[in-house]
């Protein structure tokens, strides 16, 4: 196996984390919608926490993508 093949396999393994991020973001927003549906008065408090959770989960996706690009192009 040459270096290019190893880089492609490594980048593919690094991108597997994006699947977990997709599931996590879906879980965050489904729980957010369910909690607002149960108690609309708490929308102001819950929405900020949901957006914070989204941002932190999305940061994991960006780190995984960064690692994949580093593997491919260095």
PDB file of C-alpha atoms in Angstrom:
ATOM      1  CA  UNK A   1       0.000   0.000   0.000  1.00  0.00           C
ATOM      2  CA  UNK A   2       1.444   3.347  -0.977  1.00  0.00           C
ATOM      3  CA  UNK A   3       1.302   6.615   0.945  1.00  0.00           C
ATOM      4  CA  UNK A   4      -1.625   8.044  -1.041  1.00  0.00           C
ATOM      5  CA  UNK A   5      -3.801   5.042  -0.222  1.00  0.00           C
ATOM      6  CA  UNK A   6      -2.914   5.269   3.457  1.00  0.00           C
ATOM      7  CA  UNK A   7      -3.801   8.962   3.475  1.00  0.00           C
ATOM      8  CA  UNK A   8      -7.189   8.265   1.901  1.00  0.00           C
ATOM      9  CA  UNK A   9      -7.957   5.531   4.434  1.00  0.00           C
ATOM     10  CA  UNK A  10      -6.848   7.745   7.327  1.00  0.00           C
ATOM     11  CA  UNK A  11      -8.973  10.658   6.134  1.00  0.00           C
ATOM     12  CA  UNK A  12     -11.957   8.341   5.734  1.00  0.00           C
ATOM     13  CA  UNK A  13     -11.554   7.091   9.285  1.00  0.00           C
ATOM     14  CA  UNK A  14     -11.263  10.680  10.561  1.00  0.00           C
ATOM     15  CA  UNK A  15     -14.521  11.624   8.837  1.00  0.00           C
ATOM     16  CA  UNK A  16     -16.449   8.844  10.620  1.00  0.00           C
ATOM     17  CA  UNK A  17     -16.857  11.317  13.505  1.00  0.00           C
ATOM     18  CA  UNK A  18     -19.161  13.377  11.284  1.00  0.00           C
ATOM     19  CA  UNK A  19     -21.794  10.644  11.509  1.00  0.00           C
ATOM     20  CA  UNK A  20     -21.897  10.999  15.292  1.00  0.00           C
ATOM     21  CA  UNK A  21     -22.102  14.763  14.959  1.00  0.00           C
ATOM     22  CA  UNK A  22     -25.129  14.455  12.673  1.00  0.00           C
ATOM     23  CA  UNK A  23     -26.877  12.212  15.186  1.00  0.00           C
ATOM     24  CA  UNK A  24     -25.969  14.571  18.022  1.00  0.00           C
ATOM     25  CA  UNK A  25     -27.304  17.669  16.267  1.00  0.00           C
ATOM     26  CA  UNK A  26     -30.535  15.861  15.418  1.00  0.00           C
ATOM     27  CA  UNK A  27     -30.887  14.795  19.033  1.00  0.00           C
ATOM     28  CA  UNK A  28     -30.245  18.313  20.326  1.00  0.00           C
ATOM     29  CA  UNK A  29     -32.877  19.932  18.121  1.00  0.00           C
ATOM     30  CA  UNK A  30     -35.475  17.185  18.576  1.00  0.00           C
ATOM     31  CA  UNK A  31     -35.140  17.557  22.346  1.00  0.00           C
ATOM     32  CA  UNK A  32     -35.281  21.344  22.002  1.00  0.00           C
ATOM     33  CA  UNK A  33     -38.518  21.190  20.020  1.00  0.00           C
ATOM     34  CA  UNK A  34     -40.041  18.681  22.451  1.00  0.00           C
ATOM     35  CA  UNK A  35     -39.133  20.801  25.482  1.00  0.00           C
ATOM     36  CA  UNK A  36     -40.554  23.981  23.940  1.00  0.00           C
ATOM     37  CA  UNK A  37     -43.727  22.089  23.008  1.00  0.00           C
ATOM     38  CA  UNK A  38     -44.136  20.949  26.631  1.00  0.00           C
ATOM     39  CA  UNK A  39     -43.420  24.329  28.197  1.00  0.00           C
ATOM     40  CA  UNK A  40     -43.566  27.310  25.803  1.00  0.00           C
ATOM     41  CA  UNK A  41     -42.836  29.746  28.633  1.00  0.00           C
ATOM     42  CA  UNK A  42     -39.318  28.325  29.023  1.00  0.00           C
ATOM     43  CA  UNK A  43     -38.407  29.005  25.393  1.00  0.00           C
ATOM     44  CA  UNK A  44     -36.001  31.831  26.231  1.00  0.00           C
ATOM     45  CA  UNK A  45     -33.939  29.736  28.630  1.00  0.00           C
ATOM     46  CA  UNK A  46     -33.977  26.504  26.662  1.00  0.00           C
ATOM     47  CA  UNK A  47     -33.226  28.018  23.265  1.00  0.00           C
ATOM     48  CA  UNK A  48     -29.883  29.489  24.346  1.00  0.00           C
ATOM     49  CA  UNK A  49     -28.767  26.188  25.832  1.00  0.00           C
ATOM     50  CA  UNK A  50     -29.825  24.371  22.641  1.00  0.00           C
ATOM     51  CA  UNK A  51     -27.826  26.745  20.447  1.00  0.00           C
ATOM     52  CA  UNK A  52     -24.803  26.343  22.736  1.00  0.00           C
ATOM     53  CA  UNK A  53     -25.091  22.564  22.426  1.00  0.00           C
ATOM     54  CA  UNK A  54     -25.346  22.896  18.652  1.00  0.00           C
ATOM     55  CA  UNK A  55     -22.239  25.091  18.510  1.00  0.00           C
ATOM     56  CA  UNK A  56     -20.178  22.721  20.638  1.00  0.00           C
ATOM     57  CA  UNK A  57     -21.302  19.708  18.622  1.00  0.00           C
ATOM     58  CA  UNK A  58     -20.544  21.498  15.365  1.00  0.00           C
ATOM     59  CA  UNK A  59     -17.065  22.324  16.690  1.00  0.00           C
ATOM     60  CA  UNK A  60     -16.381  18.588  16.930  1.00  0.00           C
ATOM     61  CA  UNK A  61     -17.364  18.272  13.261  1.00  0.00           C
ATOM     62  CA  UNK A  62     -14.996  21.060  12.281  1.00  0.00           C
ATOM     63  CA  UNK A  63     -12.152  19.443  14.226  1.00  0.00           C
ATOM     64  CA  UNK A  64     -12.789  16.095  12.517  1.00  0.00           C
ATOM     65  CA  UNK A  65     -12.842  17.775   9.118  1.00  0.00           C
ATOM     66  CA  UNK A  66      -9.636  19.646   9.944  1.00  0.00           C
ATOM     67  CA  UNK A  67      -7.893  16.424  10.893  1.00  0.00           C
ATOM     68  CA  UNK A  68      -9.079  14.776   7.668  1.00  0.00           C
ATOM     69  CA  UNK A  69      -7.718  17.664   5.596  1.00  0.00           C
ATOM     70  CA  UNK A  70      -4.435  17.610   7.500  1.00  0.00           C
ATOM     71  CA  UNK A  71      -4.069  13.910   6.797  1.00  0.00           C
ATOM     72  CA  UNK A  72      -4.827  14.385   3.111  1.00  0.00           C
ATOM     73  CA  UNK A  73      -2.778  17.468   2.302  1.00  0.00           C
ATOM     74  CA  UNK A  74       0.330  17.167   4.485  1.00  0.00           C
TER      75      UNK A  74
END
